[in-house]
XYZ file of C-alpha atoms in Angstrom:
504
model
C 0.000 0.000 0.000
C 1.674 3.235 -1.348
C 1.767 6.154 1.319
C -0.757 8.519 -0.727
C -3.547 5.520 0.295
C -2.483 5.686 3.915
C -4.025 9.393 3.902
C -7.163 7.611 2.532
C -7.055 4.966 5.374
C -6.161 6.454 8.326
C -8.854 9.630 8.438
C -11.535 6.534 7.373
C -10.172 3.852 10.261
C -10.126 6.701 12.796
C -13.703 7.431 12.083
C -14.694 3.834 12.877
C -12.530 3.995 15.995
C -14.277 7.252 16.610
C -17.795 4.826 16.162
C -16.935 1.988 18.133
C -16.261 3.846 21.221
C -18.349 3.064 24.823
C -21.177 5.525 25.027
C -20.025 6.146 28.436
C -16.272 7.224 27.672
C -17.181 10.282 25.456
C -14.142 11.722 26.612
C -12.251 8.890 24.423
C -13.144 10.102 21.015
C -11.179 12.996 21.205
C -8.411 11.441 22.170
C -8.695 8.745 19.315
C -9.480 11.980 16.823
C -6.444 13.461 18.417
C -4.492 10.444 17.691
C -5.221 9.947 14.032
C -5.087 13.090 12.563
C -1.967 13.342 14.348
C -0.458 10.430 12.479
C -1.671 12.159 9.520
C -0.091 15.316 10.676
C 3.648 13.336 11.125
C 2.967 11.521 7.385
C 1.984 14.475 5.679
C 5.543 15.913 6.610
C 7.489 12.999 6.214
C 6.135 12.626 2.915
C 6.640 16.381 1.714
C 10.239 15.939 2.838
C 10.594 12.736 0.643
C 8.649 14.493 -2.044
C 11.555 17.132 -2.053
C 14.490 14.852 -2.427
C 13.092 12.715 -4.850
C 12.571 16.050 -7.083
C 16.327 16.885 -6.437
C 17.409 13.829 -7.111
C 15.727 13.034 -10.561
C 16.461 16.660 -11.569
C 15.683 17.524 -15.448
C 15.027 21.157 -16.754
C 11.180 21.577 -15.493
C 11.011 24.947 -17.590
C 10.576 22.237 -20.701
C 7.659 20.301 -19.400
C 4.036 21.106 -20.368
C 2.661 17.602 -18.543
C 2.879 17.119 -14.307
C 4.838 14.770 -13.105
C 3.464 13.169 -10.093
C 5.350 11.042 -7.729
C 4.445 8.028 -5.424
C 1.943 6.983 -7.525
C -0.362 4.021 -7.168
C -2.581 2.670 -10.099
C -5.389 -0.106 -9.751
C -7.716 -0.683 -12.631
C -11.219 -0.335 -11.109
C -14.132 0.002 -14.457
C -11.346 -0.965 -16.687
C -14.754 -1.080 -19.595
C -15.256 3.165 -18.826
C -11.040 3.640 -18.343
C -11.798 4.429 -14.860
C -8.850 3.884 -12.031
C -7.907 3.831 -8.643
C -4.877 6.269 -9.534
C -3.224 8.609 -7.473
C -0.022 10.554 -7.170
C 1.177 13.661 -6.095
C 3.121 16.522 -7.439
C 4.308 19.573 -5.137
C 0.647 21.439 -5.442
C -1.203 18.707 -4.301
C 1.800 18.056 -1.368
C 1.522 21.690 -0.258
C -2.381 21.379 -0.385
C -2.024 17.890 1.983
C 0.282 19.486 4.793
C -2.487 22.016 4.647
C -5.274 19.819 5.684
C -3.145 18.092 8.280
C -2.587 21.201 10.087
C -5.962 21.908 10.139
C -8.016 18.998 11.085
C -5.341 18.275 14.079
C -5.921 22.259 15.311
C -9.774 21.638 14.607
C -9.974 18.552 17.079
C -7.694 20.267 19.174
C -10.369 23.694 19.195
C -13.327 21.078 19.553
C -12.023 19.879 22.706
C -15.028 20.270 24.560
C -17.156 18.987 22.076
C -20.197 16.511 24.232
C -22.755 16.744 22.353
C -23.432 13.633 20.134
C -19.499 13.680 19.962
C -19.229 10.028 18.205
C -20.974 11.472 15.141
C -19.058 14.681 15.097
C -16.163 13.130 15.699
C -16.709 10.740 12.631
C -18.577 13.140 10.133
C -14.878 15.820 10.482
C -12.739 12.661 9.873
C -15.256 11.735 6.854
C -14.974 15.229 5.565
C -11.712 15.154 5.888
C -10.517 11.455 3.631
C -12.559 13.169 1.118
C -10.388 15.996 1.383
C -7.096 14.257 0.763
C -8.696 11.512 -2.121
C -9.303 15.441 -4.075
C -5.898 16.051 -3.705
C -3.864 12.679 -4.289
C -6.508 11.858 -7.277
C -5.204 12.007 -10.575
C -8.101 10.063 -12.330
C -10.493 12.712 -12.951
C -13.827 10.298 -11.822
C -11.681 9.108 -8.758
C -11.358 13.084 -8.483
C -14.901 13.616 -8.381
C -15.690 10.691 -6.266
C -13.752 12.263 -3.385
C -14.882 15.907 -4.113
C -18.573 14.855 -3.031
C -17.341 12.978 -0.456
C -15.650 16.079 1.042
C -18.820 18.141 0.515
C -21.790 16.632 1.664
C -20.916 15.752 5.616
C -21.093 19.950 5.708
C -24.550 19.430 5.961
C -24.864 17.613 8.774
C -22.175 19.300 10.037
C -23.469 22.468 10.452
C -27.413 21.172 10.366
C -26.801 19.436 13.974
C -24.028 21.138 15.823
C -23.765 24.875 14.020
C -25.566 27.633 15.499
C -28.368 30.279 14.112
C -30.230 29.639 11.223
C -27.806 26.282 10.858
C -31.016 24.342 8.757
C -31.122 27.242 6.714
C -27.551 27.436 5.933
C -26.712 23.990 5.895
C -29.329 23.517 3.159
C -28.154 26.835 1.037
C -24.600 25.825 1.580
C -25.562 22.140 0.005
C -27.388 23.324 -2.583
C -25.428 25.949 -4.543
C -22.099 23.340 -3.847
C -24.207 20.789 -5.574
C -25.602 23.010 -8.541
C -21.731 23.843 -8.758
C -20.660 20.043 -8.687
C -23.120 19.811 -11.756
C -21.306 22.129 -13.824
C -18.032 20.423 -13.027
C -19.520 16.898 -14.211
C -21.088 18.474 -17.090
C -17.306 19.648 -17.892
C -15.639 16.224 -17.180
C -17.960 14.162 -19.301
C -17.229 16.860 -21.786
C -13.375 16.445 -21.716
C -13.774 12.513 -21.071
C -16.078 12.047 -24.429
C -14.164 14.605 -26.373
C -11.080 12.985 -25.788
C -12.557 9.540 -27.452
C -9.674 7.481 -26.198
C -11.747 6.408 -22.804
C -9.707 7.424 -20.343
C -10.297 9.687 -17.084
C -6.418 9.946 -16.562
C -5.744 13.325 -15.752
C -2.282 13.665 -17.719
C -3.290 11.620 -20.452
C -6.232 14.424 -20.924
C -3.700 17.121 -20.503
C -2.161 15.733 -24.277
C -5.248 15.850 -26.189
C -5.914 18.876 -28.442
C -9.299 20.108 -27.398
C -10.823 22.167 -30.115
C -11.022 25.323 -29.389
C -14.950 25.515 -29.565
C -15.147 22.708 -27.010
C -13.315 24.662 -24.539
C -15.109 27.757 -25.031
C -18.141 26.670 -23.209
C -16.585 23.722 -21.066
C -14.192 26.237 -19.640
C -16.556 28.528 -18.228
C -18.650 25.610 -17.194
C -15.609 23.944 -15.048
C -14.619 27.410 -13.583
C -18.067 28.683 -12.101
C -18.057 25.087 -11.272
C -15.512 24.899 -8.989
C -15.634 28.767 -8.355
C -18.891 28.364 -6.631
C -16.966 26.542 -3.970
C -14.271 29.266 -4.155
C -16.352 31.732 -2.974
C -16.564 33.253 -6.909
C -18.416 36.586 -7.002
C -21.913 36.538 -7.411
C -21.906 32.694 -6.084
C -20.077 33.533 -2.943
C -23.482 34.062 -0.644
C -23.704 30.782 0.499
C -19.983 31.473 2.458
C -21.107 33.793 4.919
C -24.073 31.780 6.120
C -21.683 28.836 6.018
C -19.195 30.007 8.249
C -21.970 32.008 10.775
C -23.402 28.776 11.389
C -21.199 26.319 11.569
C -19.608 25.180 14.951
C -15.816 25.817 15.636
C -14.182 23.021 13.495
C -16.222 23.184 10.597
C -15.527 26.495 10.579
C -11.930 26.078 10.324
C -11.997 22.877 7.749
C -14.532 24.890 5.890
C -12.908 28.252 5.521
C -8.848 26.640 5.689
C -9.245 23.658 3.628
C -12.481 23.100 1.775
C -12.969 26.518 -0.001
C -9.128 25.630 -1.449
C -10.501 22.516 -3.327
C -12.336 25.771 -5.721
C -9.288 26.797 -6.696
C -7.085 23.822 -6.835
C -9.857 22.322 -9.491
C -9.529 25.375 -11.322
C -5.992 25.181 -11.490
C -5.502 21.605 -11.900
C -8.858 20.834 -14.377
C -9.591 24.036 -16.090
C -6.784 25.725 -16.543
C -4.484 22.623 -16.834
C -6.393 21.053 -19.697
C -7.859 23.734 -21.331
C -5.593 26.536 -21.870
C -7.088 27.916 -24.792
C -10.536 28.264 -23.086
C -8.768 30.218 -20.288
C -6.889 32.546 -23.035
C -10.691 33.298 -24.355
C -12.249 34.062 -20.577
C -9.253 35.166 -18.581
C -10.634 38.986 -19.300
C -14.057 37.868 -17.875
C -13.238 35.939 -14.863
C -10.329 38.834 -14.371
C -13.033 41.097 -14.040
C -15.286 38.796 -11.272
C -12.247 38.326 -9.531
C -11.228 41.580 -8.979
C -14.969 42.554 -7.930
C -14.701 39.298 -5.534
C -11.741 41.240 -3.970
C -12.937 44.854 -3.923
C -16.527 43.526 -2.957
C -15.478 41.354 -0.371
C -13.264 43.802 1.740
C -16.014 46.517 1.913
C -18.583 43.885 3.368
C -16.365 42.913 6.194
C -16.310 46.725 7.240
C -19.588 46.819 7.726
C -20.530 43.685 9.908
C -21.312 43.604 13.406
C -20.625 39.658 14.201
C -16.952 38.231 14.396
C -17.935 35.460 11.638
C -19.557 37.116 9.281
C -16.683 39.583 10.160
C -13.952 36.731 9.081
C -16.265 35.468 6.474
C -16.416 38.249 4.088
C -13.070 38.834 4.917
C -12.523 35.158 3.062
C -14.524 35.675 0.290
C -11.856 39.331 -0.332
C -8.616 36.497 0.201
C -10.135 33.725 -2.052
C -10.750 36.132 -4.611
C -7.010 36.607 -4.481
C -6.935 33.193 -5.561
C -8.831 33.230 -8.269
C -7.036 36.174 -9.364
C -3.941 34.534 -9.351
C -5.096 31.885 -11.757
C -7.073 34.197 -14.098
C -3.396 36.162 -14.402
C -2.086 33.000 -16.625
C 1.375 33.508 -15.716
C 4.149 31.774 -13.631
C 4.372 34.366 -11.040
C 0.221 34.366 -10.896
C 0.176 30.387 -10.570
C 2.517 30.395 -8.161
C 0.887 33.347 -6.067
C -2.667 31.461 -6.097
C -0.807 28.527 -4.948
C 1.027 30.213 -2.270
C -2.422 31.972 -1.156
C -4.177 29.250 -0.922
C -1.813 27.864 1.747
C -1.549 31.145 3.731
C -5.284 31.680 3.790
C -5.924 28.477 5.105
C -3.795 28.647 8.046
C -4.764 32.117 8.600
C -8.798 31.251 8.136
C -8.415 28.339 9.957
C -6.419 30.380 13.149
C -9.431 33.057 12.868
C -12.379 30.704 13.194
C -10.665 28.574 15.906
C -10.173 31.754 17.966
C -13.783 32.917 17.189
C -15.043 29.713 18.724
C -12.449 30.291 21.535
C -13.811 33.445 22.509
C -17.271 32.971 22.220
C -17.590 29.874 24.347
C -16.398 32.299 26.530
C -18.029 35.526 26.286
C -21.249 33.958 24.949
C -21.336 36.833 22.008
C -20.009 37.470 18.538
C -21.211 41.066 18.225
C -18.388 43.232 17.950
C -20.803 46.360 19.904
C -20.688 44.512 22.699
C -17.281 43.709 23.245
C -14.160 45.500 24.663
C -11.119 44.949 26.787
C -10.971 41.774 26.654
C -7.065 41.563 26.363
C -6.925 42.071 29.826
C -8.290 38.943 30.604
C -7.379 36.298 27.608
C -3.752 37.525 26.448
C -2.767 34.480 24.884
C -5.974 34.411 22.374
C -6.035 38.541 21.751
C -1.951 37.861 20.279
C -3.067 35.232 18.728
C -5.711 37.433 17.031
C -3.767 40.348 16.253
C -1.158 37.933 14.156
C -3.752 36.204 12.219
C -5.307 40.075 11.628
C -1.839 41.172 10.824
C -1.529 38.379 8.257
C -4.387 38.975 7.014
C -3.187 42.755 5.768
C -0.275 41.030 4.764
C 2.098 42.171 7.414
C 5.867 41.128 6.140
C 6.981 38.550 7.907
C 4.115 36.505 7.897
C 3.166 34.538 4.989
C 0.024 37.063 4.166
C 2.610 39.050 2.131
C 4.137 36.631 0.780
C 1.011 35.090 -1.252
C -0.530 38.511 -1.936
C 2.498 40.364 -2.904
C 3.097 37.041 -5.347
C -0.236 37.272 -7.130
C -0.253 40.959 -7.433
C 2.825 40.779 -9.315
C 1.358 37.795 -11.343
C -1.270 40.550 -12.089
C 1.103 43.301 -12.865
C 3.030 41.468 -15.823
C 0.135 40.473 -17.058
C -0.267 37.966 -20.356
C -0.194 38.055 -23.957
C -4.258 37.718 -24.236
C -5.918 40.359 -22.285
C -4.464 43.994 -22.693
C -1.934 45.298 -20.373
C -3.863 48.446 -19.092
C -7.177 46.609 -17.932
C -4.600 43.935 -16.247
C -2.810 46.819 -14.531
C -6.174 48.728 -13.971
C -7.847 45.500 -12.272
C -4.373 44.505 -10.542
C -4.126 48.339 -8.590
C -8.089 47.826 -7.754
C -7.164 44.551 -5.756
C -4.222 46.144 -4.607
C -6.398 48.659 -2.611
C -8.002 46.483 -0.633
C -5.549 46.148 1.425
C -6.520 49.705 2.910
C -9.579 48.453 3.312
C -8.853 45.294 4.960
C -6.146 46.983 7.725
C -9.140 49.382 8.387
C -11.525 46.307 8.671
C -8.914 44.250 10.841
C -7.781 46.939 13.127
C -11.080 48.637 13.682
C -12.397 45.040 14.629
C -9.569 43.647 16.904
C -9.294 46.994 19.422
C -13.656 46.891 19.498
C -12.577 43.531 21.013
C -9.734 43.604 22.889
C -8.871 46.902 23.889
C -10.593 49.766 25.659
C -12.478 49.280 28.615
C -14.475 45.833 29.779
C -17.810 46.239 28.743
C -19.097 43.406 30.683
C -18.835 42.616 34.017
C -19.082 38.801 33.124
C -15.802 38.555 31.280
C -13.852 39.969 34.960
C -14.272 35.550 34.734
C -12.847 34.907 31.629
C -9.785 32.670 31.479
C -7.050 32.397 28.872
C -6.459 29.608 26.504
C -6.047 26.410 27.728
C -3.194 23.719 27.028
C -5.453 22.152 23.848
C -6.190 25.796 22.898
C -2.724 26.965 23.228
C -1.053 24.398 20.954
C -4.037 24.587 18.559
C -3.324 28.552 17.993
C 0.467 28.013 18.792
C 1.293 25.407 15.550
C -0.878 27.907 13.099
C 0.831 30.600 14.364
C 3.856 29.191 14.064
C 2.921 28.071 10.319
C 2.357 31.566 9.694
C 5.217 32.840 10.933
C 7.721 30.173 9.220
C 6.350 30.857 5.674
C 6.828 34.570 5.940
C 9.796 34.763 7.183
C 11.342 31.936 4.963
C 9.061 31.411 1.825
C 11.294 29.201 0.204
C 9.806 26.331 2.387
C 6.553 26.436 0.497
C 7.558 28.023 -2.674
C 10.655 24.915 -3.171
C 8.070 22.903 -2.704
C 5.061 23.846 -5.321
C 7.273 25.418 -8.154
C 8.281 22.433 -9.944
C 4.568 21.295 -9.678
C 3.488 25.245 -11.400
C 5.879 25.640 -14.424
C 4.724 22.492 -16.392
C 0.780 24.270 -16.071
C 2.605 27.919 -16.975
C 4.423 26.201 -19.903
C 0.804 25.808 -21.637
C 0.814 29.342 -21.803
């Protein structure tokens, strides 16, 4: 059994474990949670660091290569009649992507510490959500691809119809059904590419060397990239997000914001733009345009909210559209700043929602008007805010700048197909939101934490505790390391970029 399985296996067999505990040692499942994702945690990095020496030690010229080479593979026929495969493999995208969503599901166990309530099934539903997670990423059959991606997407449902908060029914059920009218499109696309290619085979890089015709990819293009830009948080199909993330309990919060929003724009990357280059030449103007408006749009909302999630979540929708911009920029330097993004704003995301949680278990609110000085009594979480809020304005030093200062570049240069002044024009646009999102970020934070205590009640408040403290601790820690020394992420993915950027 290759490694890239294991990631399969282990999430799955932990559920079980996660099942088959006593009803009267709740207190076990977390501890069994704990335990598996942190063997995940260990493999993902053990793996990455293997990744990285086997890519130094085959060395080539990558600058050459138009297909992906993927490593540790693993290939089972499975509906050998339809070409279909068990096939998986890796190539440093998809690595950076799985150290991602190790991080977070150990620091969202670790933030649902106190989880009680019908723990078994949370327990099991994360873990569930989660193996779908990592078959999206390690899939390089398209249909195994697929497969995965609806595994990943529906346990949301229960996820946030049982444990989330609010109008949870209501946004469980808008959630599911805008990700599902958006998994439509992306079948529609796939079946496309599959029949079109007429040699019956779902292999990703096999796809990648047949000539489309450039009518085919006209409408299969924009069909793939609304597809998987619904899940991306793509302006105007971003409104399920918000409601999302308001409702949904600590954990889902952070898996939902960190890791599953990324699978929109890793299936742009890695299906639309990938195999059909000449459809993103003919919308790249378009989606520029959305994109930019995603940014723009998205930082003005989070100004005006009142409640810390809705806060965060438009805040996402602004940082995803960076994203998306990256790709849409059809460049190295954009590829390699979505890329880069995607990895910051998970960790950052995912360090946001998990301090949310934190602080509303115990202040009992989210509304912003009725919070204030609460530094004095929770240090620990109000630095731990103030660095996720700093990377989210892209502080240097933290890996916010990194990722943004990547893609705007990506934007700046600019491509052969859309003229240079509207790519500059829409580039300085998304540049300005940064204003906007330091006034959003810093205005928010001191309503929070500084000034006076509004409320007698939080004179009780305690700081983080030990699970809480190495939750926010490793992310903070992530973000830190990847500002300071980018090479440790960028080594790692650029190999994996220029064969997509040599299309162009």
């Amino acid at each position: 059994m290759s490694w890239l399985s294991l990631l399969i296996l282990i999430p799955f067999a932990t559920a079980l474990a996660v099942v088959a505990t006593p009803d009267s040692k709740w207190y076990l499942r977390r501890w069994v949670a704990l335990f598996g994702t942190g063997v995940v945690l260990a493999l993902s990095l053990v793996m990455s660091v293997s990744y990285m020496q086997v890519v130094q030690q085959r060395g080539g010229d990558a600058s050459v290569l138009t297909i992906s080479q993927m490593e540790f593979e693993q290939s089972i026929p499975w509906f050998k009649s339809m070409g279909i495969e068990y096939h998986v493999g890796v190539d440093g995208i998809a690595m950076a992507m799985i150290v991602l969503t190790a991080i977070i599901i150990f620091t969202g166990v670790l933030a649902s510490w106190e989880v009680k309530e019908r723990s078994r099934e949370f327990y099991a539903f994360l873990l569930v959500l989660v193996t779908g997670v990592f078959g999206v990423f390690i899939s390089v059959d398209l249909f195994l691809f697929f497969l995965f991606y609806e595994v990943a997407v529906l346990p949301m449902y229960l996820l946030i119809g049982v444990w989330g908060t609010g109008r949870k029914e209501y946004s469980a059920m808008k959630l599911t059904l805008m990700l599902m009218v958006g998994s439509a499109l992306v079948l529609v696309g796939m079946l496309a590419l599959y029949h079109a290619a007429g040699s019956q085979t779902f292999d990703l890089n096999k796809l990648a060397m047949v000539d489309y015709s450039r009518d085919l990819q006209q409408w299969v293009f924009p069909c793939v990239f609304v597809g998987f830009g619904v899940l991306g948080a793509l302006f105007p199909f971003h409104t399920w997000s918000p409601d999302g993330h308001a409702s949904a309990p600590t954990a889902v919060s952070m898996l939902h914001a960190g890791v599953l929003m990324k699978l929109g724009g890793y299936g742009v990357l890695r299906v639309a733009v990938y195999l059909m280059p000449e459809g993103a030449k003919q919308w790249a103007l378009f989606f520029l345009v959305l994109t930019t408006i995603n940014i723009v749009y998205g930082a003005y909302a989070a100004i005006r909210q009142t409640d810390l999630k809705y806060f965060t979540a438009y805040s996402s929708v602004s940082h995803c559209g960076f994203v998306l911009f990256g790709l849409c920029s059809l460049n190295l330097m954009g590829f390699k700043g979505a890329v880069i993004q995607m990895f910051s704003h998970g960790i950052m995301t995912g360090l946001f929602f998990g301090l949310i949680g934190m602080v509303y278990g115990r202040s009992k609110t989210r509304d912003l008007t009725q919070m204030g000085g609460l530094s004095k009594r929770i240090p620990w979480l109000a630095t731990s805010f103030y660095i996720a809020g700093l990377a989210s304005l892209g502080l240097p030093g933290l890996s916010g700048f990194v990722a943004e200062s990547t893609v705007f570049l990506g934007g700046f240069f600019g491509n052969r197909w859309v003229d240079a002044t509207t790519m500059r024009i829409c580039t300085l646009l998304a540049t300005s939101s940064i204003v906007v999102t330091a006034v959003y970020v810093l205005r928010g934070l001191s309503r929070v934490f500084q000034g006076p205590m509004t409320k007698p009640a939080f004179n009780q408040m305690q700081d983080a505790t030990i699970p809480e403290k190495l939750c926010t601790g490793i992310l903070v820690a992530t973000l830190a390391i990847v500002g300071m020394y980018p090479p440790v992420l960028i080594d790692l993915i650029e190999h994996a970029i220029l064969p997509i950027a040599n299309r162009f």
